[in-house]
JSON list of C-alpha atoms in Angstrom, two decimals:
[
{"chain": "A", "resi": 1, "resn": "MET", "atom": "CA", "xyz": [-26.75, 16.96, 43.84]},
{"chain": "A", "resi": 2, "resn": "SER", "atom": "CA", "xyz": [-27.08, 16.22, 47.56]},
{"chain": "A", "resi": 3, "resn": "LEU", "atom": "CA", "xyz": [-23.40, 15.19, 47.57]},
{"chain": "A", "resi": 4, "resn": "TYR", "atom": "CA", "xyz": [-22.41, 18.65, 46.29]},
{"chain": "A", "resi": 5, "resn": "LEU", "atom": "CA", "xyz": [-24.65, 20.31, 48.88]},
{"chain": "A", "resi": 6, "resn": "SER", "atom": "CA", "xyz": [-23.07, 18.27, 51.67]},
{"chain": "A", "resi": 7, "resn": "LEU", "atom": "CA", "xyz": [-19.54, 19.13, 50.51]},
{"chain": "A", "resi": 8, "resn": "ALA", "atom": "CA", "xyz": [-20.44, 22.83, 50.28]},
{"chain": "A", "resi": 9, "resn": "LEU", "atom": "CA", "xyz": [-21.86, 22.77, 53.80]},
{"chain": "A", "resi": 10, "resn": "VAL", "atom": "CA", "xyz": [-18.70, 21.08, 55.16]},
{"chain": "A", "resi": 11, "resn": "ALA", "atom": "CA", "xyz": [-16.53, 23.67, 53.35]},
{"chain": "A", "resi": 12, "resn": "ILE", "atom": "CA", "xyz": [-18.52, 26.57, 54.87]},
{"chain": "A", "resi": 13, "resn": "VAL", "atom": "CA", "xyz": [-18.20, 25.09, 58.38]},
{"chain": "A", "resi": 14, "resn": "LEU", "atom": "CA", "xyz": [-14.44, 24.63, 57.91]},
{"chain": "A", "resi": 15, "resn": "ILE", "atom": "CA", "xyz": [-14.00, 28.20, 56.67]},
{"chain": "A", "resi": 16, "resn": "ALA", "atom": "CA", "xyz": [-16.02, 29.55, 59.62]},
{"chain": "A", "resi": 17, "resn": "ALA", "atom": "CA", "xyz": [-13.96, 27.49, 62.08]},
{"chain": "A", "resi": 18, "resn": "VAL", "atom": "CA", "xyz": [-10.66, 28.71, 60.60]},
{"chain": "A", "resi": 19, "resn": "ALA", "atom": "CA", "xyz": [-11.90, 32.33, 60.65]},
{"chain": "A", "resi": 20, "resn": "PHE", "atom": "CA", "xyz": [-12.97, 32.03, 64.29]},
{"chain": "A", "resi": 21, "resn": "TRP", "atom": "CA", "xyz": [-9.64, 30.43, 65.23]},
{"chain": "A", "resi": 22, "resn": "MET", "atom": "CA", "xyz": [-7.65, 33.19, 63.46]},
{"chain": "A", "resi": 23, "resn": "ARG", "atom": "CA", "xyz": [-9.71, 35.90, 65.17]},
{"chain": "A", "resi": 24, "resn": "SER", "atom": "CA", "xyz": [-9.28, 34.42, 68.64]},
{"chain": "A", "resi": 25, "resn": "ARG", "atom": "CA", "xyz": [-5.56, 33.89, 68.05]},
{"chain": "A", "resi": 26, "resn": "SER", "atom": "CA", "xyz": [-4.98, 37.50, 67.00]},
{"chain": "A", "resi": 27, "resn": "SER", "atom": "CA", "xyz": [-6.98, 38.84, 69.96]},
{"chain": "A", "resi": 28, "resn": "ARG", "atom": "CA", "xyz": [-4.90, 36.70, 72.38]},
{"chain": "A", "resi": 29, "resn": "GLN", "atom": "CA", "xyz": [-1.70, 38.07, 70.93]},
{"chain": "A", "resi": 30, "resn": "SER", "atom": "CA", "xyz": [-2.91, 41.66, 71.31]},
{"chain": "A", "resi": 31, "resn": "GLY", "atom": "CA", "xyz": [-3.71, 41.01, 74.98]},
{"chain": "A", "resi": 32, "resn": "SER", "atom": "CA", "xyz": [-7.49, 41.39, 74.95]},
{"chain": "A", "resi": 33, "resn": "PRO", "atom": "CA", "xyz": [-9.87, 38.43, 75.25]},
{"chain": "A", "resi": 34, "resn": "ALA", "atom": "CA", "xyz": [-11.97, 37.41, 72.24]},
{"chain": "A", "resi": 35, "resn": "GLY", "atom": "CA", "xyz": [-15.13, 39.46, 71.86]},
{"chain": "A", "resi": 36, "resn": "LYS", "atom": "CA", "xyz": [-14.07, 42.17, 74.33]},
{"chain": "A", "resi": 37, "resn": "LYS", "atom": "CA", "xyz": [-12.86, 45.63, 73.52]},
{"chain": "A", "resi": 38, "resn": "PRO", "atom": "CA", "xyz": [-9.62, 46.82, 75.08]},
{"chain": "A", "resi": 39, "resn": "ALA", "atom": "CA", "xyz": [-9.99, 49.20, 78.02]},
{"chain": "A", "resi": 40, "resn": "ASP", "atom": "CA", "xyz": [-10.01, 52.89, 77.31]},
{"chain": "A", "resi": 41, "resn": "SER", "atom": "CA", "xyz": [-6.41, 54.07, 77.43]},
{"chain": "A", "resi": 42, "resn": "ALA", "atom": "CA", "xyz": [-7.45, 57.22, 79.31]},
{"chain": "A", "resi": 43, "resn": "SER", "atom": "CA", "xyz": [-8.51, 55.11, 82.31]},
{"chain": "A", "resi": 44, "resn": "ILE", "atom": "CA", "xyz": [-5.11, 53.44, 82.72]},
{"chain": "A", "resi": 45, "resn": "THR", "atom": "CA", "xyz": [-2.64, 55.16, 85.05]},
{"chain": "A", "resi": 46, "resn": "LEU", "atom": "CA", "xyz": [0.99, 54.11, 84.90]},
{"chain": "A", "resi": 47, "resn": "LYS", "atom": "CA", "xyz": [3.22, 54.67, 87.88]},
{"chain": "A", "resi": 48, "resn": "ASP", "atom": "CA", "xyz": [6.97, 54.80, 87.81]},
{"chain": "A", "resi": 49, "resn": "PRO", "atom": "CA", "xyz": [8.48, 51.75, 89.47]},
{"chain": "A", "resi": 50, "resn": "PRO", "atom": "CA", "xyz": [9.96, 52.51, 92.89]},
{"chain": "A", "resi": 51, "resn": "ALA", "atom": "CA", "xyz": [13.65, 53.26, 92.92]},
{"chain": "A", "resi": 52, "resn": "ARG", "atom": "CA", "xyz": [15.82, 50.46, 94.30]},
{"chain": "A", "resi": 53, "resn": "GLN", "atom": "CA", "xyz": [17.08, 51.32, 97.72]},
{"chain": "A", "resi": 54, "resn": "GLN", "atom": "CA", "xyz": [20.73, 50.76, 98.44]},
{"chain": "A", "resi": 55, "resn": "PRO", "atom": "CA", "xyz": [21.40, 48.81, 101.64]},
{"chain": "A", "resi": 56, "resn": "ALA", "atom": "CA", "xyz": [22.53, 50.96, 104.53]},
{"chain": "A", "resi": 57, "resn": "ALA", "atom": "CA", "xyz": [26.12, 50.72, 105.64]},
{"chain": "A", "resi": 58, "resn": "GLY", "atom": "CA", "xyz": [26.51, 47.63, 107.80]},
{"chain": "A", "resi": 59, "resn": "ALA", "atom": "CA", "xyz": [23.19, 46.12, 106.69]},
{"chain": "A", "resi": 60, "resn": "GLN", "atom": "CA", "xyz": [23.09, 42.42, 105.88]},
{"chain": "A", "resi": 61, "resn": "GLN", "atom": "CA", "xyz": [23.27, 41.45, 102.24]},
{"chain": "A", "resi": 62, "resn": "PHE", "atom": "CA", "xyz": [20.55, 39.27, 100.69]},
{"chain": "A", "resi": 63, "resn": "ASP", "atom": "CA", "xyz": [21.09, 35.56, 101.31]},
{"chain": "A", "resi": 64, "resn": "GLU", "atom": "CA", "xyz": [18.94, 33.32, 99.11]},
{"chain": "A", "resi": 65, "resn": "ASP", "atom": "CA", "xyz": [19.23, 30.45, 101.61]},
{"chain": "A", "resi": 66, "resn": "LYS", "atom": "CA", "xyz": [17.49, 32.36, 104.38]},
{"chain": "A", "resi": 67, "resn": "THR", "atom": "CA", "xyz": [13.74, 32.54, 104.87]},
{"chain": "A", "resi": 68, "resn": "MET", "atom": "CA", "xyz": [12.25, 35.86, 103.81]},
{"chain": "A", "resi": 69, "resn": "VAL", "atom": "CA", "xyz": [9.36, 37.39, 105.76]},
{"chain": "A", "resi": 70, "resn": "TYR", "atom": "CA", "xyz": [7.11, 39.73, 103.82]},
{"chain": "A", "resi": 71, "resn": "LEU", "atom": "CA", "xyz": [4.88, 42.18, 105.68]},
{"chain": "A", "resi": 72, "resn": "ARG", "atom": "CA", "xyz": [2.04, 44.34, 104.44]},
{"chain": "A", "resi": 73, "resn": "PRO", "atom": "CA", "xyz": [2.85, 48.08, 104.52]},
{"chain": "A", "resi": 74, "resn": "ASN", "atom": "CA", "xyz": [1.09, 48.73, 107.86]},
{"chain": "A", "resi": 75, "resn": "GLN", "atom": "CA", "xyz": [1.83, 45.33, 109.41]},
{"chain": "A", "resi": 76, "resn": "THR", "atom": "CA", "xyz": [4.36, 44.83, 112.18]},
{"chain": "A", "resi": 77, "resn": "LEU", "atom": "CA", "xyz": [5.64, 41.71, 113.85]},
{"chain": "A", "resi": 78, "resn": "ASN", "atom": "CA", "xyz": [3.74, 40.88, 117.02]},
{"chain": "A", "resi": 79, "resn": "PRO", "atom": "CA", "xyz": [6.31, 39.88, 119.64]},
{"chain": "A", "resi": 80, "resn": "ALA", "atom": "CA", "xyz": [3.56, 39.32, 122.25]},
{"chain": "A", "resi": 81, "resn": "ALA", "atom": "CA", "xyz": [3.19, 35.62, 121.46]},
{"chain": "A", "resi": 82, "resn": "GLN", "atom": "CA", "xyz": [6.94, 35.09, 121.82]},
{"chain": "A", "resi": 83, "resn": "ARG", "atom": "CA", "xyz": [7.00, 37.11, 125.05]},
{"chain": "A", "resi": 84, "resn": "GLU", "atom": "CA", "xyz": [4.15, 35.01, 126.54]},
{"chain": "A", "resi": 85, "resn": "ARG", "atom": "CA", "xyz": [6.02, 31.84, 125.59]},
{"chain": "A", "resi": 86, "resn": "GLU", "atom": "CA", "xyz": [9.21, 33.08, 127.27]},
{"chain": "A", "resi": 87, "resn": "GLU", "atom": "CA", "xyz": [7.35, 34.03, 130.46]},
{"chain": "A", "resi": 88, "resn": "ALA", "atom": "CA", "xyz": [5.60, 30.64, 130.79]},
{"chain": "A", "resi": 89, "resn": "PRO", "atom": "CA", "xyz": [7.41, 28.38, 133.24]},
{"chain": "A", "resi": 90, "resn": "SER", "atom": "CA", "xyz": [8.90, 25.29, 131.62]},
{"chain": "A", "resi": 91, "resn": "LEU", "atom": "CA", "xyz": [10.42, 22.41, 133.49]},
{"chain": "A", "resi": 92, "resn": "THR", "atom": "CA", "xyz": [13.36, 20.70, 131.83]},
{"chain": "A", "resi": 93, "resn": "LEU", "atom": "CA", "xyz": [14.33, 17.07, 132.09]},
{"chain": "A", "resi": 94, "resn": "SER", "atom": "CA", "xyz": [17.43, 16.79, 134.24]},
{"chain": "A", "resi": 95, "resn": "GLY", "atom": "CA", "xyz": [20.59, 16.20, 132.17]},
{"chain": "A", "resi": 96, "resn": "VAL", "atom": "CA", "xyz": [18.69, 15.73, 128.88]},
{"chain": "A", "resi": 97, "resn": "HIS", "atom": "CA", "xyz": [19.69, 18.11, 126.08]},
{"chain": "A", "resi": 98, "resn": "LEU", "atom": "CA", "xyz": [20.60, 18.52, 122.42]},
{"chain": "A", "resi": 99, "resn": "GLU", "atom": "CA", "xyz": [23.98, 19.85, 121.40]},
{"chain": "A", "resi": 100, "resn": "GLY", "atom": "CA", "xyz": [24.29, 21.70, 118.10]},
{"chain": "A", "resi": 101, "resn": "LEU", "atom": "CA", "xyz": [26.97, 20.24, 115.83]},
{"chain": "A", "resi": 102, "resn": "THR", "atom": "CA", "xyz": [26.65, 22.51, 112.77]},
{"chain": "A", "resi": 103, "resn": "GLY", "atom": "CA", "xyz": [25.54, 25.96, 111.68]},
{"chain": "A", "resi": 104, "resn": "ASN", "atom": "CA", "xyz": [24.70, 28.78, 114.08]},
{"chain": "A", "resi": 105, "resn": "GLN", "atom": "CA", "xyz": [23.85, 26.22, 116.77]},
{"chain": "A", "resi": 106, "resn": "LYS", "atom": "CA", "xyz": [27.32, 24.65, 116.85]},
{"chain": "A", "resi": 107, "resn": "GLY", "atom": "CA", "xyz": [28.39, 24.16, 120.46]},
{"chain": "A", "resi": 108, "resn": "GLN", "atom": "CA", "xyz": [25.08, 25.34, 121.95]},
{"chain": "A", "resi": 109, "resn": "ARG", "atom": "CA", "xyz": [23.12, 23.16, 124.36]},
{"chain": "A", "resi": 110, "resn": "PHE", "atom": "CA", "xyz": [19.33, 23.02, 124.24]},
{"chain": "A", "resi": 111, "resn": "PRO", "atom": "CA", "xyz": [17.65, 21.45, 127.31]},
{"chain": "A", "resi": 112, "resn": "VAL", "atom": "CA", "xyz": [14.65, 19.25, 126.57]},
{"chain": "A", "resi": 113, "resn": "ALA", "atom": "CA", "xyz": [11.54, 20.49, 128.39]},
{"chain": "A", "resi": 114, "resn": "THR", "atom": "CA", "xyz": [9.03, 18.12, 129.98]},
{"chain": "A", "resi": 115, "resn": "THR", "atom": "CA", "xyz": [6.51, 19.22, 127.34]},
{"chain": "A", "resi": 116, "resn": "GLY", "atom": "CA", "xyz": [9.06, 18.62, 124.59]},
{"chain": "A", "resi": 117, "resn": "ILE", "atom": "CA", "xyz": [10.86, 20.97, 122.22]},
{"chain": "A", "resi": 118, "resn": "THR", "atom": "CA", "xyz": [10.15, 21.78, 118.57]},
{"chain": "A", "resi": 119, "resn": "ILE", "atom": "CA", "xyz": [12.73, 22.36, 115.86]},
{"chain": "A", "resi": 120, "resn": "GLY", "atom": "CA", "xyz": [12.02, 24.32, 112.67]},
{"chain": "A", "resi": 121, "resn": "ARG", "atom": "CA", "xyz": [12.17, 27.64, 110.84]},
{"chain": "A", "resi": 122, "resn": "SER", "atom": "CA", "xyz": [9.10, 29.13, 112.55]},
{"chain": "A", "resi": 123, "resn": "SER", "atom": "CA", "xyz": [9.75, 31.68, 115.29]},
{"chain": "A", "resi": 124, "resn": "SER", "atom": "CA", "xyz": [7.31, 29.71, 117.47]},
{"chain": "A", "resi": 125, "resn": "CYS", "atom": "CA", "xyz": [9.76, 26.77, 117.60]},
{"chain": "A", "resi": 126, "resn": "ASP", "atom": "CA", "xyz": [12.07, 26.24, 120.57]},
{"chain": "A", "resi": 127, "resn": "ILE", "atom": "CA", "xyz": [15.09, 25.80, 118.27]},
{"chain": "A", "resi": 128, "resn": "VAL", "atom": "CA", "xyz": [14.82, 28.11, 115.25]},
{"chain": "A", "resi": 129, "resn": "LEU", "atom": "CA", "xyz": [16.89, 27.18, 112.18]},
{"chain": "A", "resi": 130, "resn": "THR", "atom": "CA", "xyz": [17.44, 29.26, 109.05]},
{"chain": "A", "resi": 131, "resn": "ASP", "atom": "CA", "xyz": [18.25, 26.41, 106.64]},
{"chain": "A", "resi": 132, "resn": "SER", "atom": "CA", "xyz": [15.87, 26.40, 103.64]},
{"chain": "A", "resi": 133, "resn": "CYS", "atom": "CA", "xyz": [15.75, 22.57, 103.75]},
{"chain": "A", "resi": 134, "resn": "VAL", "atom": "CA", "xyz": [14.10, 22.74, 107.18]},
{"chain": "A", "resi": 135, "resn": "SER", "atom": "CA", "xyz": [10.30, 22.93, 107.40]},
{"chain": "A", "resi": 136, "resn": "SER", "atom": "CA", "xyz": [8.63, 25.60, 109.52]},
{"chain": "A", "resi": 137, "resn": "ARG", "atom": "CA", "xyz": [7.74, 22.97, 112.18]},
{"chain": "A", "resi": 138, "resn": "HIS", "atom": "CA", "xyz": [10.13, 20.17, 111.31]},
{"chain": "A", "resi": 139, "resn": "ALA", "atom": "CA", "xyz": [10.57, 17.88, 114.33]},
{"chain": "A", "resi": 140, "resn": "TRP", "atom": "CA", "xyz": [9.64, 17.42, 118.00]},
{"chain": "A", "resi": 141, "resn": "ILE", "atom": "CA", "xyz": [11.57, 15.81, 120.83]},
{"chain": "A", "resi": 142, "resn": "GLY", "atom": "CA", "xyz": [9.85, 14.92, 124.09]},
{"chain": "A", "resi": 143, "resn": "LEU", "atom": "CA", "xyz": [8.55, 12.27, 126.45]},
{"chain": "A", "resi": 144, "resn": "VAL", "atom": "CA", "xyz": [6.33, 9.48, 125.09]},
{"chain": "A", "resi": 145, "resn": "ASP", "atom": "CA", "xyz": [5.52, 6.67, 127.52]},
{"chain": "A", "resi": 146, "resn": "GLY", "atom": "CA", "xyz": [8.42, 7.74, 129.74]},
{"chain": "A", "resi": 147, "resn": "LYS", "atom": "CA", "xyz": [11.02, 7.59, 126.95]},
{"chain": "A", "resi": 148, "resn": "ILE", "atom": "CA", "xyz": [12.64, 10.45, 125.03]},
{"chain": "A", "resi": 149, "resn": "THR", "atom": "CA", "xyz": [11.27, 10.32, 121.48]},
{"chain": "A", "resi": 150, "resn": "LEU", "atom": "CA", "xyz": [12.15, 12.09, 118.23]},
{"chain": "A", "resi": 151, "resn": "ARG", "atom": "CA", "xyz": [9.12, 12.68, 116.00]},
{"chain": "A", "resi": 152, "resn": "ASP", "atom": "CA", "xyz": [9.19, 14.07, 112.45]},
{"chain": "A", "resi": 153, "resn": "LEU", "atom": "CA", "xyz": [6.30, 16.56, 112.03]},
{"chain": "A", "resi": 154, "resn": "LYS", "atom": "CA", "xyz": [5.59, 15.58, 108.40]},
{"chain": "A", "resi": 155, "resn": "SER", "atom": "CA", "xyz": [8.49, 17.68, 107.16]},
{"chain": "A", "resi": 156, "resn": "ARG", "atom": "CA", "xyz": [9.23, 17.95, 103.45]},
{"chain": "A", "resi": 157, "resn": "ASN", "atom": "CA", "xyz": [12.90, 16.89, 103.56]},
{"chain": "A", "resi": 158, "resn": "GLY", "atom": "CA", "xyz": [12.76, 14.46, 106.45]},
{"chain": "A", "resi": 159, "resn": "THR", "atom": "CA", "xyz": [14.45, 13.83, 109.77]},
{"chain": "A", "resi": 160, "resn": "PHE", "atom": "CA", "xyz": [17.28, 11.28, 109.90]},
{"chain": "A", "resi": 161, "resn": "LEU", "atom": "CA", "xyz": [19.02, 9.47, 112.72]},
{"chain": "A", "resi": 162, "resn": "ASN", "atom": "CA", "xyz": [22.70, 8.45, 112.91]},
{"chain": "A", "resi": 163, "resn": "ALA", "atom": "CA", "xyz": [24.08, 6.89, 109.70]},
{"chain": "A", "resi": 164, "resn": "GLN", "atom": "CA", "xyz": [20.65, 5.84, 108.35]},
{"chain": "A", "resi": 165, "resn": "LEU", "atom": "CA", "xyz": [20.47, 8.61, 105.77]},
{"chain": "A", "resi": 166, "resn": "ARG", "atom": "CA", "xyz": [18.49, 6.72, 103.13]},
{"chain": "A", "resi": 167, "resn": "SER", "atom": "CA", "xyz": [15.20, 6.61, 105.01]},
{"chain": "A", "resi": 168, "resn": "SER", "atom": "CA", "xyz": [13.61, 9.36, 107.08]},
{"chain": "A", "resi": 169, "resn": "ILE", "atom": "CA", "xyz": [12.19, 8.48, 110.48]},
{"chain": "A", "resi": 170, "resn": "SER", "atom": "CA", "xyz": [8.63, 9.23, 111.54]},
{"chain": "A", "resi": 171, "resn": "GLU", "atom": "CA", "xyz": [9.09, 8.48, 115.26]},
{"chain": "A", "resi": 172, "resn": "VAL", "atom": "CA", "xyz": [11.96, 6.84, 117.13]},
{"chain": "A", "resi": 173, "resn": "GLN", "atom": "CA", "xyz": [13.20, 6.53, 120.71]},
{"chain": "A", "resi": 174, "resn": "LEU", "atom": "CA", "xyz": [16.49, 8.37, 121.27]},
{"chain": "A", "resi": 175, "resn": "ARG", "atom": "CA", "xyz": [19.57, 7.00, 123.02]},
{"chain": "A", "resi": 176, "resn": "ALA", "atom": "CA", "xyz": [22.48, 9.02, 124.37]},
{"chain": "A", "resi": 177, "resn": "GLY", "atom": "CA", "xyz": [24.94, 9.84, 121.59]},
{"chain": "A", "resi": 178, "resn": "ASP", "atom": "CA", "xyz": [22.39, 9.67, 118.73]},
{"chain": "A", "resi": 179, "resn": "THR", "atom": "CA", "xyz": [23.03, 12.18, 115.93]},
{"chain": "A", "resi": 180, "resn": "ILE", "atom": "CA", "xyz": [19.93, 13.85, 114.49]},
{"chain": "A", "resi": 181, "resn": "PHE", "atom": "CA", "xyz": [19.98, 15.25, 110.94]},
{"chain": "A", "resi": 182, "resn": "ILE", "atom": "CA", "xyz": [17.29, 17.86, 110.24]},
{"chain": "A", "resi": 183, "resn": "GLY", "atom": "CA", "xyz": [16.40, 18.34, 106.55]},
{"chain": "A", "resi": 184, "resn": "GLY", "atom": "CA", "xyz": [18.71, 15.70, 105.03]},
{"chain": "A", "resi": 185, "resn": "HIS", "atom": "CA", "xyz": [22.30, 14.59, 105.45]},
{"chain": "A", "resi": 186, "resn": "LEU", "atom": "CA", "xyz": [23.59, 18.08, 104.56]},
{"chain": "A", "resi": 187, "resn": "GLY", "atom": "CA", "xyz": [21.14, 19.73, 106.98]},
{"chain": "A", "resi": 188, "resn": "GLU", "atom": "CA", "xyz": [21.53, 20.86, 110.56]},
{"chain": "A", "resi": 189, "resn": "GLN", "atom": "CA", "xyz": [22.92, 18.28, 112.98]},
{"chain": "A", "resi": 190, "resn": "PHE", "atom": "CA", "xyz": [22.36, 17.78, 116.70]},
{"chain": "A", "resi": 191, "resn": "ARG", "atom": "CA", "xyz": [23.64, 15.21, 119.18]},
{"chain": "A", "resi": 192, "resn": "PHE", "atom": "CA", "xyz": [21.23, 13.90, 121.80]},
{"chain": "A", "resi": 193, "resn": "GLU", "atom": "CA", "xyz": [22.81, 13.63, 125.24]},
{"chain": "A", "resi": 194, "resn": "ALA", "atom": "CA", "xyz": [21.44, 12.31, 128.49]},
{"chain": "A", "resi": 195, "resn": "ASP", "atom": "CA", "xyz": [23.66, 12.51, 131.58]}
]
């Protein structure tokens, strides 16, 4: 008799578990959590989605490779930090510069300051790149123990030197003519020159 009682008890527990599972499954599908009533439909206000604005004539089209900056409705860009940076005197190392080899920087020369220069997507960098493979603060070039040094700033896609494209550098001394690859072998390229 105790065997029958035990089997009956197991059957009741199984039926209760299946019933609970079915109830929670149906409430998940309807969108309301188990044991909670759906919100009163009178308290929900639906708004029409905003109409898509057509770009103005001459406006740039969306480019998925560029970094997008999203601002809150009442937020504006603060150019004060950039203005202070531009007004601060910076001494450059005589005859030491980077020359852009690809992208928007092709043909441009960037003098290396005594405090060093940063390369990345952030507007606070000295050389601002738009490539999505480039980190916001990707690399730094400056004086370390009297020698010009390239330092990767823990970027996601790495900084590479010359033909060594299989392993990213962390820090290396630069020599005239070195080619720097920012963000991989397909990324932006610069040539280090020292007159």
